[in-house]
Each structure stands twice: as structure tokens, then as C-alpha cells.
GROMACS .gro file of C-alpha atoms in nm:
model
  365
    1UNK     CA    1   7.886   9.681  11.673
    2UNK     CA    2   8.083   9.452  11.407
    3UNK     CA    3   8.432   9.483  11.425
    4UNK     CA    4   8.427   9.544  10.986
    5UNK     CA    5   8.787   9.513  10.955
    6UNK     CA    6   8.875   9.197  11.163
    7UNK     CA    7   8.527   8.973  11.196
    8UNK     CA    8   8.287   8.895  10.968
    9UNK     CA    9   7.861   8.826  11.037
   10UNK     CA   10   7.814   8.603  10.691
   11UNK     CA   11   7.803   8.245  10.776
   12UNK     CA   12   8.068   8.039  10.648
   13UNK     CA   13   7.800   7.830  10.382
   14UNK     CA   14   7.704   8.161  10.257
   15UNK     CA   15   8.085   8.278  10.224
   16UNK     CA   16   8.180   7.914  10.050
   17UNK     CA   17   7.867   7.988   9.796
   18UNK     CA   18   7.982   8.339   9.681
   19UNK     CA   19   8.340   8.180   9.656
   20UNK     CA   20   8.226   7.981   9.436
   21UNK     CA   21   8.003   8.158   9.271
   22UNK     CA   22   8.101   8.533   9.260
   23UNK     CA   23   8.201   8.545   8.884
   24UNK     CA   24   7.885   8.399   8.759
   25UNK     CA   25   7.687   8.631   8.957
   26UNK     CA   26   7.892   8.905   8.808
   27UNK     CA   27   7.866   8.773   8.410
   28UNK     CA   28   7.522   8.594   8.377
   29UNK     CA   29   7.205   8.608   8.529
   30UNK     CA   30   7.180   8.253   8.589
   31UNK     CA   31   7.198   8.265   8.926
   32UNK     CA   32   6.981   8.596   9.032
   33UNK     CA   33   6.751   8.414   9.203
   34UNK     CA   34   6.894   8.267   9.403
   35UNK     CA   35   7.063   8.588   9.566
   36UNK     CA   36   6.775   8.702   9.767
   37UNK     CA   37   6.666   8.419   9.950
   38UNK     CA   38   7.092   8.298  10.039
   39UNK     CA   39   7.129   8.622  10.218
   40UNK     CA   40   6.812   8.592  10.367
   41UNK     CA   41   6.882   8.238  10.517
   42UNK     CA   42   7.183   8.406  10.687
   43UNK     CA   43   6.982   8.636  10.836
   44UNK     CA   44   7.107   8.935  10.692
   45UNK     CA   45   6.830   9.141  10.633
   46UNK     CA   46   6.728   9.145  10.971
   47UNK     CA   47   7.060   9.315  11.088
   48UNK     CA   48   6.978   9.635  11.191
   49UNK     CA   49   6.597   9.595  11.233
   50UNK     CA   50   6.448   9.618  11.582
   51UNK     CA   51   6.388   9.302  11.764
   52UNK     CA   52   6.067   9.423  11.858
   53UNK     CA   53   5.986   9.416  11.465
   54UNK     CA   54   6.122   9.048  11.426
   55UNK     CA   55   6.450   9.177  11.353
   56UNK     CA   56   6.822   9.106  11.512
   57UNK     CA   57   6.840   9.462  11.650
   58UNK     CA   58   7.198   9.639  11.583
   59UNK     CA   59   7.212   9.977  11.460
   60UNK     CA   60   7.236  10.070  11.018
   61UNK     CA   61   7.595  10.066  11.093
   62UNK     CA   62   7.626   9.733  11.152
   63UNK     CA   63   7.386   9.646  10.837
   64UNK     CA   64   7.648   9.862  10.666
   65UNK     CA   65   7.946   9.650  10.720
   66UNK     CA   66   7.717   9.328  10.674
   67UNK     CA   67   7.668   9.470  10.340
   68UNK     CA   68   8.057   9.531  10.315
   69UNK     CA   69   8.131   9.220  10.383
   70UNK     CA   70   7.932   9.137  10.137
   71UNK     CA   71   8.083   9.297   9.933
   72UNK     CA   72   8.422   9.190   9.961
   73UNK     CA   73   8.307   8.889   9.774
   74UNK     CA   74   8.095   8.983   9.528
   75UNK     CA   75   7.947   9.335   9.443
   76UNK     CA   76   7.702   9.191   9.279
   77UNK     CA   77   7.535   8.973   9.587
   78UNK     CA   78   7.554   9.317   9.811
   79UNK     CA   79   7.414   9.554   9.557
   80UNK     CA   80   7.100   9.314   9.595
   81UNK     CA   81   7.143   9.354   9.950
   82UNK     CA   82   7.176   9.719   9.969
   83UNK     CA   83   6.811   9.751   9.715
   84UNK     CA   84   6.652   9.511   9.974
   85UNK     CA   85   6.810   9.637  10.307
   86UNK     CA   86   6.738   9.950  10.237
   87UNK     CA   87   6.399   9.903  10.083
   88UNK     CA   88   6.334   9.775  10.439
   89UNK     CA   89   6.481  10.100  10.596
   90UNK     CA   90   6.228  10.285  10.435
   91UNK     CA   91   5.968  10.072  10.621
   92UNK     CA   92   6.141  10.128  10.970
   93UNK     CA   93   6.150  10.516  10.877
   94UNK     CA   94   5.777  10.530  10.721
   95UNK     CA   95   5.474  10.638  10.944
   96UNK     CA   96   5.269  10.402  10.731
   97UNK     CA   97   5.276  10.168  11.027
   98UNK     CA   98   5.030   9.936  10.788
   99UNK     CA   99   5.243   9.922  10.538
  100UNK     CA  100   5.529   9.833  10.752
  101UNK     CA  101   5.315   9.527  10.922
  102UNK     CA  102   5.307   9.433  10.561
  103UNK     CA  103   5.573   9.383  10.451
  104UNK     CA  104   5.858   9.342  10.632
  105UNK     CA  105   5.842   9.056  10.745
  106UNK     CA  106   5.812   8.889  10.392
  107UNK     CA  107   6.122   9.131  10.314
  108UNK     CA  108   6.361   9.036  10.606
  109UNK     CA  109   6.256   8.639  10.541
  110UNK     CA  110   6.362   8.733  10.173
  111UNK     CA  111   5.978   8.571  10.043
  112UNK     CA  112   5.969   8.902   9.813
  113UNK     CA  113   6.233   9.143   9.649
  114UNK     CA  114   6.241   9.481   9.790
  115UNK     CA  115   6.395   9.748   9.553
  116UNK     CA  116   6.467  10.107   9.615
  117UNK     CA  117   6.389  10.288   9.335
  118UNK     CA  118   6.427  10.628   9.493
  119UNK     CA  119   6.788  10.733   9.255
  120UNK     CA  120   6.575  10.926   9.074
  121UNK     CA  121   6.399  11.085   9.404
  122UNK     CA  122   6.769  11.132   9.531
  123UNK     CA  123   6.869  11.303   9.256
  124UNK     CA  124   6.552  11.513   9.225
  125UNK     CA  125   6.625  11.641   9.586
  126UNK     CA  126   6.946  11.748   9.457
  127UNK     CA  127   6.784  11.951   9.204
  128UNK     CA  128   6.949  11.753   8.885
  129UNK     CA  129   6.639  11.593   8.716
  130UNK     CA  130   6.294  11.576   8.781
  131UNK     CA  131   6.045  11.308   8.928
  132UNK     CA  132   5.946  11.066   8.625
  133UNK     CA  133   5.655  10.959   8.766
  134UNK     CA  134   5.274  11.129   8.822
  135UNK     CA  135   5.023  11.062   9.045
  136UNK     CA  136   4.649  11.174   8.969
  137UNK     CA  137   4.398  11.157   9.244
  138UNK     CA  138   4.086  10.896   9.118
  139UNK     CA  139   3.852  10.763   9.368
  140UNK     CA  140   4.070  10.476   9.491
  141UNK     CA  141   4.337  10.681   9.571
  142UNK     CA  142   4.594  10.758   9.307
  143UNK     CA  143   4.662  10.673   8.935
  144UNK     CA  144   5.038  10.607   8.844
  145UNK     CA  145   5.199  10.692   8.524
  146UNK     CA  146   5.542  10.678   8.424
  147UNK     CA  147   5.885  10.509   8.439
  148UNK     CA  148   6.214  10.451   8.601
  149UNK     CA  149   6.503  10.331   8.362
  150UNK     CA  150   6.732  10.184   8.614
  151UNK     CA  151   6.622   9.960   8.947
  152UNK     CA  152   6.765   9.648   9.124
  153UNK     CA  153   6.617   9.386   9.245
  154UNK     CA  154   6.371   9.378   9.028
  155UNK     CA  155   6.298   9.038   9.148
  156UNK     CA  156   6.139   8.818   8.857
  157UNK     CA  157   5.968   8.635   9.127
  158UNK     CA  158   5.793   8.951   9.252
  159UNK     CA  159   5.873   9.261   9.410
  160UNK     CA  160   5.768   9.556   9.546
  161UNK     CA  161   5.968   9.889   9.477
  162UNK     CA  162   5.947  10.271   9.607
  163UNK     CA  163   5.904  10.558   9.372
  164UNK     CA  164   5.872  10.939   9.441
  165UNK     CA  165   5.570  11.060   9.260
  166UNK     CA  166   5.470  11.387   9.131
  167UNK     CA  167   5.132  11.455   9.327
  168UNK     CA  168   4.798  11.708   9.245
  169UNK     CA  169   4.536  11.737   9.496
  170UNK     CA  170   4.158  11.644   9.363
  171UNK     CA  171   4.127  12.050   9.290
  172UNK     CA  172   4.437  11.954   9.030
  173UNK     CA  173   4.668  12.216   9.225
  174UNK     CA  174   5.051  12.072   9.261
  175UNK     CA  175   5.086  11.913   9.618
  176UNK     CA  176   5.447  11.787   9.734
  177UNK     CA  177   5.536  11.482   9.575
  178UNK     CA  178   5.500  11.184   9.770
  179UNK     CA  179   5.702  10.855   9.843
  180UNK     CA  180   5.493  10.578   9.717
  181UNK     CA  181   5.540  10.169   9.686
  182UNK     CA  182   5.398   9.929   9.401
  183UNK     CA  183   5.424   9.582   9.360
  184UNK     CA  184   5.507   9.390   9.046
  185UNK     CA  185   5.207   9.219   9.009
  186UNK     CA  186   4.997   9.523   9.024
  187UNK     CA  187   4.809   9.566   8.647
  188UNK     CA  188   5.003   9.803   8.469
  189UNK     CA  189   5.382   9.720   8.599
  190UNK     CA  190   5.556   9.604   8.289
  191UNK     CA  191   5.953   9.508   8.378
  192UNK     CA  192   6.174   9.559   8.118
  193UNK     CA  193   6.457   9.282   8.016
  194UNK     CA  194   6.764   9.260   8.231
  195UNK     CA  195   6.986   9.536   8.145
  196UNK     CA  196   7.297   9.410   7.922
  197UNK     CA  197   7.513   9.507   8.194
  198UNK     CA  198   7.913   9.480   8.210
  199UNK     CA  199   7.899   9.353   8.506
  200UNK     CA  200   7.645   9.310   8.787
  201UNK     CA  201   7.463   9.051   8.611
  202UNK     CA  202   7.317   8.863   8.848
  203UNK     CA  203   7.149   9.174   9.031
  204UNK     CA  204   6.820   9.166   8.901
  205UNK     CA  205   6.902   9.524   8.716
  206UNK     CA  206   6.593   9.660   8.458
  207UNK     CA  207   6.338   9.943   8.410
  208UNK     CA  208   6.049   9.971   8.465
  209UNK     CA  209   5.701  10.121   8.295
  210UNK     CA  210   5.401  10.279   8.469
  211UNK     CA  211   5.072  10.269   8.306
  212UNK     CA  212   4.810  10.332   8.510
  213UNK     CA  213   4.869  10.158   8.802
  214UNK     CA  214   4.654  10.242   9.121
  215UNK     CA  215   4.769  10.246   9.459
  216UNK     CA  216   4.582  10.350   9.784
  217UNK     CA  217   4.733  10.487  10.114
  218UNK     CA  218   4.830  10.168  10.255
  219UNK     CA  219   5.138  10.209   9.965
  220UNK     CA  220   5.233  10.553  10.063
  221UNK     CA  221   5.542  10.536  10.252
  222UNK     CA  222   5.525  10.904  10.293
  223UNK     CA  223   5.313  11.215  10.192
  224UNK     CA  224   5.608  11.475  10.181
  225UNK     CA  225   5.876  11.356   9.967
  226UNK     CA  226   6.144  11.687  10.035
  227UNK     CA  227   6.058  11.651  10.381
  228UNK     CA  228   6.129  11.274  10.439
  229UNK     CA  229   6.380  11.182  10.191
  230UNK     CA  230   6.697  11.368  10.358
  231UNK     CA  231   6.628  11.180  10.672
  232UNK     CA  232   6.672  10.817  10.485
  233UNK     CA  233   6.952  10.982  10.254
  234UNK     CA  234   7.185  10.875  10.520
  235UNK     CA  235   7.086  10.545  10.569
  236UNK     CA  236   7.037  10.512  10.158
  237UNK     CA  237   7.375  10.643  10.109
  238UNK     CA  238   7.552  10.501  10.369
  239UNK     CA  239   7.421  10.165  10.285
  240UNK     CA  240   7.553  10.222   9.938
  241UNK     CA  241   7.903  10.304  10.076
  242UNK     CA  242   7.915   9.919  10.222
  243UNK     CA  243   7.998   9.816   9.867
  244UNK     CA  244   8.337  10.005   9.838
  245UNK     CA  245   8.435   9.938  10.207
  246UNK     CA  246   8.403   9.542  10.126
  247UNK     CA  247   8.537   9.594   9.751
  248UNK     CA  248   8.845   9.782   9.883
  249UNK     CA  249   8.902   9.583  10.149
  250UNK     CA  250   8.922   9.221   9.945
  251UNK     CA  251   9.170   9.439   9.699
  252UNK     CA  252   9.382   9.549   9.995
  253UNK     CA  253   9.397   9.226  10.121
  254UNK     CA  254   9.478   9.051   9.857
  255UNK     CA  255   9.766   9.313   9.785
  256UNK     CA  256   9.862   9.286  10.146
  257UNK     CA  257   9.867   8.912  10.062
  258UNK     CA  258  10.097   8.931   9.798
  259UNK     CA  259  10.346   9.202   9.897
  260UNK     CA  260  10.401   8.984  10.265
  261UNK     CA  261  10.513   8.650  10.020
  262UNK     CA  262  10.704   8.887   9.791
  263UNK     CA  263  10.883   9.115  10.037
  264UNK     CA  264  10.743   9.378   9.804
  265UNK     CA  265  10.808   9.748   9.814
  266UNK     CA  266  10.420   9.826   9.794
  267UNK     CA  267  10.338   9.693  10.142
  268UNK     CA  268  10.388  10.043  10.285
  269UNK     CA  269  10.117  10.191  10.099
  270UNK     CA  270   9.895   9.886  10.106
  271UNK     CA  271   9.904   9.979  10.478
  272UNK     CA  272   9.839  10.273  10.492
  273UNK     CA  273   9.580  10.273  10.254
  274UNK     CA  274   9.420  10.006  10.453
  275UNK     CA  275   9.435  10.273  10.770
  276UNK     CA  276   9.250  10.538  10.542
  277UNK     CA  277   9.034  10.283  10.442
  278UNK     CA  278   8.898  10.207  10.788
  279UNK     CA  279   8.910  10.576  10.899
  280UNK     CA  280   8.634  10.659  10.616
  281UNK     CA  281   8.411  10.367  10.742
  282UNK     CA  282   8.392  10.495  11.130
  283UNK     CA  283   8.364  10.779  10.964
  284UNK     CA  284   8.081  10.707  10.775
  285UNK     CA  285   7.903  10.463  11.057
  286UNK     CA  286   7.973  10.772  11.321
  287UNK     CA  287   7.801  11.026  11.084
  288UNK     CA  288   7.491  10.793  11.020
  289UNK     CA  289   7.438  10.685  11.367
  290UNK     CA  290   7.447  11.036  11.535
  291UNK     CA  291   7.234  11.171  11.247
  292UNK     CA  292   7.471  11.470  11.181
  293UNK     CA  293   7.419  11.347  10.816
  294UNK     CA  294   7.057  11.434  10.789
  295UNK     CA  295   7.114  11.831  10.832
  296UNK     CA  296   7.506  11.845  10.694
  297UNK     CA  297   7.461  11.617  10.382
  298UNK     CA  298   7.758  11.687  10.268
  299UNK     CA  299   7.987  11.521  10.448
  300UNK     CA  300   7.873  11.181  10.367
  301UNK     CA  301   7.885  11.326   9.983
  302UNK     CA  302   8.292  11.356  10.085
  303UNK     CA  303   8.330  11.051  10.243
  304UNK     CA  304   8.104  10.871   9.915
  305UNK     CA  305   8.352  11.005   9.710
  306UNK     CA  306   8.691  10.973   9.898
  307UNK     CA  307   8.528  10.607   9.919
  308UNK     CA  308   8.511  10.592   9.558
  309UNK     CA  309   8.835  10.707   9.543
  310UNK     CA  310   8.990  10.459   9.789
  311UNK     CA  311   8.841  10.175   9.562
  312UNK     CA  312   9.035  10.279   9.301
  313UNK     CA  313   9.376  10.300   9.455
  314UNK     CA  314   9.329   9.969   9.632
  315UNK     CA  315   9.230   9.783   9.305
  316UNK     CA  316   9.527   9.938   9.132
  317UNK     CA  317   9.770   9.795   9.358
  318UNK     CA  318   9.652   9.513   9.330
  319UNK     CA  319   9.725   9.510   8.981
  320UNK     CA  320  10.073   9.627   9.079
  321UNK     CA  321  10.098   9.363   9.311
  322UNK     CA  322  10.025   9.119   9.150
  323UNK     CA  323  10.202   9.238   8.793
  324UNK     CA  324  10.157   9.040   8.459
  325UNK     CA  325   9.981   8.722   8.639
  326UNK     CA  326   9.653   8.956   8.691
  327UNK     CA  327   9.631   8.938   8.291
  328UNK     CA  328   9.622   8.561   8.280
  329UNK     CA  329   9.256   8.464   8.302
  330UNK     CA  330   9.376   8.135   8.417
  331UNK     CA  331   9.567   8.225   8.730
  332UNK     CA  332   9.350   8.522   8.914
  333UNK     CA  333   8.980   8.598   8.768
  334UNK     CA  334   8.875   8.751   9.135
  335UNK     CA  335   9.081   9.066   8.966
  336UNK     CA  336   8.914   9.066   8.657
  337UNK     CA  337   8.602   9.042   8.845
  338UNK     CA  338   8.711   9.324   9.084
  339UNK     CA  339   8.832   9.557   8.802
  340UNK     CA  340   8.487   9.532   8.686
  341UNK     CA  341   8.302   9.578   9.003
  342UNK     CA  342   8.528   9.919   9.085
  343UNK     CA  343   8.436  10.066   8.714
  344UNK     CA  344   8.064  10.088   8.882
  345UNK     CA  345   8.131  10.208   9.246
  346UNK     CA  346   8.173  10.603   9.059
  347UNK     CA  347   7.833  10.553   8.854
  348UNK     CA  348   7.625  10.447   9.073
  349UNK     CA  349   7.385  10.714   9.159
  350UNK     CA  350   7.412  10.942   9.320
  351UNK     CA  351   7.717  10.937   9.073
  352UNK     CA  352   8.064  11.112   9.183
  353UNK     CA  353   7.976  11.370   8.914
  354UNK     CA  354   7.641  11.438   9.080
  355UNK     CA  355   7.809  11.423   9.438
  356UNK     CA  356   8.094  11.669   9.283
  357UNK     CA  357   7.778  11.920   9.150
  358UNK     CA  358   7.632  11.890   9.455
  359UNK     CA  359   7.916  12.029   9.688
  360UNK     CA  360   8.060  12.283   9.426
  361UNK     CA  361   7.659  12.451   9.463
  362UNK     CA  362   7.719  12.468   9.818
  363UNK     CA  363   8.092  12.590   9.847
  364UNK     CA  364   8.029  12.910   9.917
  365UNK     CA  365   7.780  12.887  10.173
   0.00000   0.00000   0.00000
């Protein structure tokens, strides 16, 4: 396994291009594109993925701290990689073994954009809001109607993105709903606009409408929606979690960085902070890998927040670290850009709020 806190699997081309290019990608869209196939070339997607499936075999703990490290240079770049990576997860977790031979290969060689679209199933299984998209049985196989108001990676190149569905049977009873995938090119996929983000720019970020789209069971990743989905919540989740290990860590080490040169008083906490830091990751990696998170969800909903929390400290002492210079645009935008980056780690869903709503139902149990 990758050693998160002291080696890094990006390639050093793909580190010198997210140098360089980390604040456009976080301002402007002018360089979306290009996102997908840079990580690809590194071979990123593949982490994780059985050799045996044309992958470079590790474990999804070692795609999470590829994603974190990531991360540590721009959130943007490794929010794409979390829609893609784990857009691919679904495929190693779906019995569709059709829909697998697919399309993973075009997703791991980056050829297509891969988004997960399943915050609204997530959320659903929670119990706070409901599926916002129906499927009715036609001859084919199923009609689609609907929309989803927030996915990444929409890739204006193409895509393909999972949904969960509400689902009838041909009598017009309710069945479970379903875990489905459509493609962007499919009649009746309209793709909003890029979102007028704050940040995040360069992610690829938009809704999506559903009119009448038809899909067949080669695109359903799985029949049973409530039965799957808290066996790739993990994996979704933990995924997601890569983005305020690497954010945290470039804060902490560029605090770290100044308190050494300036004999500061901070360096204590900086420290320690760091320790805490890397406690909540093999934390997190230990409670994906050994599955204990698919039947006690909620301790990856603690460690998601305490995360989010972490984020926050680390970026503010930063800011004390580095004092008044952080305000000058000319002397340190990577803050700037990191102040914005951390203001999203707590949104994104599931949100802390949701997270919080979620334990509180189960504290007495």
C-alpha cells in the first residue's frame, strides 16, 4: 500500500502540470478537458482495479490516497478523479459483467468521462430526499424521465453517468429502484451549462435532464438499489474523503514550512494536527478495506466529518502562519486557491449537515 504521508504515485510531469496549472483549473473552465485524459496518462485510474481486468491491482485504499495526492494540488483535478474512479468502482462491484467488459476499459484509458451521479441515490438511502428519476417498463427495456441538478464530470466530450431510478414492473406495481447508467449521447440527455461555480471550475460540474431516454439491461448496474448501494457507500465515500486528506495535507505542509523558517510558536500544533491527520486516513483505508463500513456506516460518517473538520483547522493555520502575506494576491495564490477548495469539502454531498442528521437518527440505537 502507498505510504500517503511520505511518497507520492503521480508522476512528476503530471505534478509539474497541476503546479502550473491548479488555479486555472480552479477559476475557469478552460482547461476541463484536459483533466481526464492527464490523469489517465499517469495511470491513475487503473489503481485499484484488478490486473486481471487491465488494471494495476492495489486495493481502494491505495486509489484513495492517489486521489489525495491529488488533491494536495488541486481539488479540482481529484474531484474529477473521484467521479471517474469511482464511476469505475461501480463497474468492479456490478454483476452486469457486460456492462463492465464495456466500459472500463475506455474509463481506466480515460477515452470517456465516467460520472457518479448517485448523491442523490446516497442521500435517498439516507432517507433525506427522494429518487428524481423514473423508469417505466416499454418493450426495449425501460423509459427514463427526469433530472439530476448537480454531477461531475460531465465530460463535454462524452460520458456516461449512473443514476438510481424509481422502477414499476410491466403490471405498473412499485419494484425497488434500480442502479442504472446512460450515456451522453443517448437521445434525450440534454447537459445543462457549467455551473457558475466559486470554485471547481474546471471539473466538468452541470445538471442534467431526462426525457425519455431508453436504456436496456446491458445499462443496469444493478436491479436492487437499497440492497447494493451500502456496499459501494464505502468505496463512494471513502473515495470522497481523498480530497481532504490531500487538501489538509498541502495546508499542513505548507504551515509546517513556514513555522520551521520562522521558529514559529504554531509548529506544535501543526504537528500534531498532522498526527490526527494521518490517524483519520488509516482510519478510513482500515474501515474500507475490512468492509466493517458496509454494515456500521457510521463510522466512516465520523471520520467524513472529523475529516472535514481537520481541513479546516489546517487551512486556518496556514493563514496564521503565514499572517498578512496570505492577503497579497501577488505573493501566495495556492492559499487563496486552498481557502476556496476547503469552503466545498463540508457541501459536498453527502453534506456534514446530512452526515450530522444521519448519526443524530441513529444515537439512540
Amino acid at each position: 500500500m502507498l505510504d500517503g504521508a511520505n511518497a507520492s504515485p503521480l508522476p512528476t510531469d503530471l505534478i509539474d502540470w497541476l503546479q502550473a496549472n491548479a488555479d486555472l483549473l480552479d477559476t475557469t473552465p478552460d482547461l476541463a478537458s484536459e483533466v481526464v485524459p492527464r490523469l489517465a496518462g499517469a495511470g491513475l485510474f487503473a489503481i485499484g482495479v484488478p490486473a486481471s481486468l487491465g488494471g494495476k491491482g492495489g486495493s481502494t485504499a491505495d486509489a484513495i490516497e492517489a486521489i489525495a495526492a491529488v488533491a494536495e494540488y488541486s481539488v479540482t483535478a481529484a474531484f474529477v478523479f473521484w467521479g471517474q474512479r469511482t464511476f469505475i468502482e461501480y463497474l468492479l462491484q456490478s454483476p452486469n459483467e457486460a456492462l463492465r467488459e464495456r466500459w472500463l476499459a475506455r474509463l481506466v484509458n480515460g477515452e470517456f468521462g465516467g460520472a457518479t451521479g448517485l448523491s442523490n441515490a446516497m442521500k435517498f438511502l439516507s432517507g433525506i430526499e427522494s429518487l428524481q428519476i423514473s423508469a417505466t417498463p416499454n418493450a426495449g427495456g425501460w423509459q427514463l424521465d427526469g433530472s439530476l441538478a448537480w454531477i461531475t464530470n460531465l465530460r463535454k466530450e462524452g460520458f456516461i453517468a449512473a443514476a438510481a431510478v424509481n422502477m414499476v414492473d410491466a403490471n405498473g406495481a412499485e419494484a425497488p429502484p434500480a442502479v442504472v447508467a446512460f450515456v451522453s449521447d443517448s437521445a434525450g440527455v440534454a447537459r445543462s451549462p457549467d455551473l457558475d461555480l466559486m470554485a471547481l471550475r474546471g471539473s466538468n460540474t452541470a445538471a442534467v435532464k431526462i426525457n425519455g431516454v431508453q436504456i436496456g439491461a446491458l445499462e443496469v448496474l444493478h436491479p436492487n438499489a437499497r440492497a447494493w448501494l451500502p456496499g459501494v457507500r464505502p468505496a463512494f465515500l471513502g473515495m470522497q474523503c481523498g480530497l481532504s486528506i490531500g487538501l489538509a495535507r498541502a495546508s499542513l505542509r505548507a504551515a509546517h514550512n513556514l513555522c520551521t523558517s520562522m521558529r514559529g510558536p504554531l509548529l506544535p500544533r501543526v504537528e500534531a494536527l498532522q498526527a490526527e491527520l494521518e490517524q483519520q486516513a488509516a482510519q478510513l483505508k482500515a474501515g474500507v478495506i475490512d468492509g466493517s463500513f458496509k454494515t456500521a456506516a457510521a463510522g466512516a460518517f465520523r471520520l467524513r466529518i472529523a475529516l472535514a473538520e481537520t481541513v479546516q483547522q489546517a487551512v486556518m493555520l496556514e493563514l496564521q502562519a503565514s499572517g498578512g502575506r496570505a492577503y497579497l494576491q501577488d505573493r501566495d495564490r495556492s492559499f487563496a486557491r486552498r481557502l476556496r477548495e476547503s469552503a466545498f469539502i463540508p457541501i459536498v454531498t453527502p453534506s456534514l449537515t446530512q452526515l450530522q442528521t444521519e448519526l443524530q437518527k441513529h444515537a439512540p440505537a
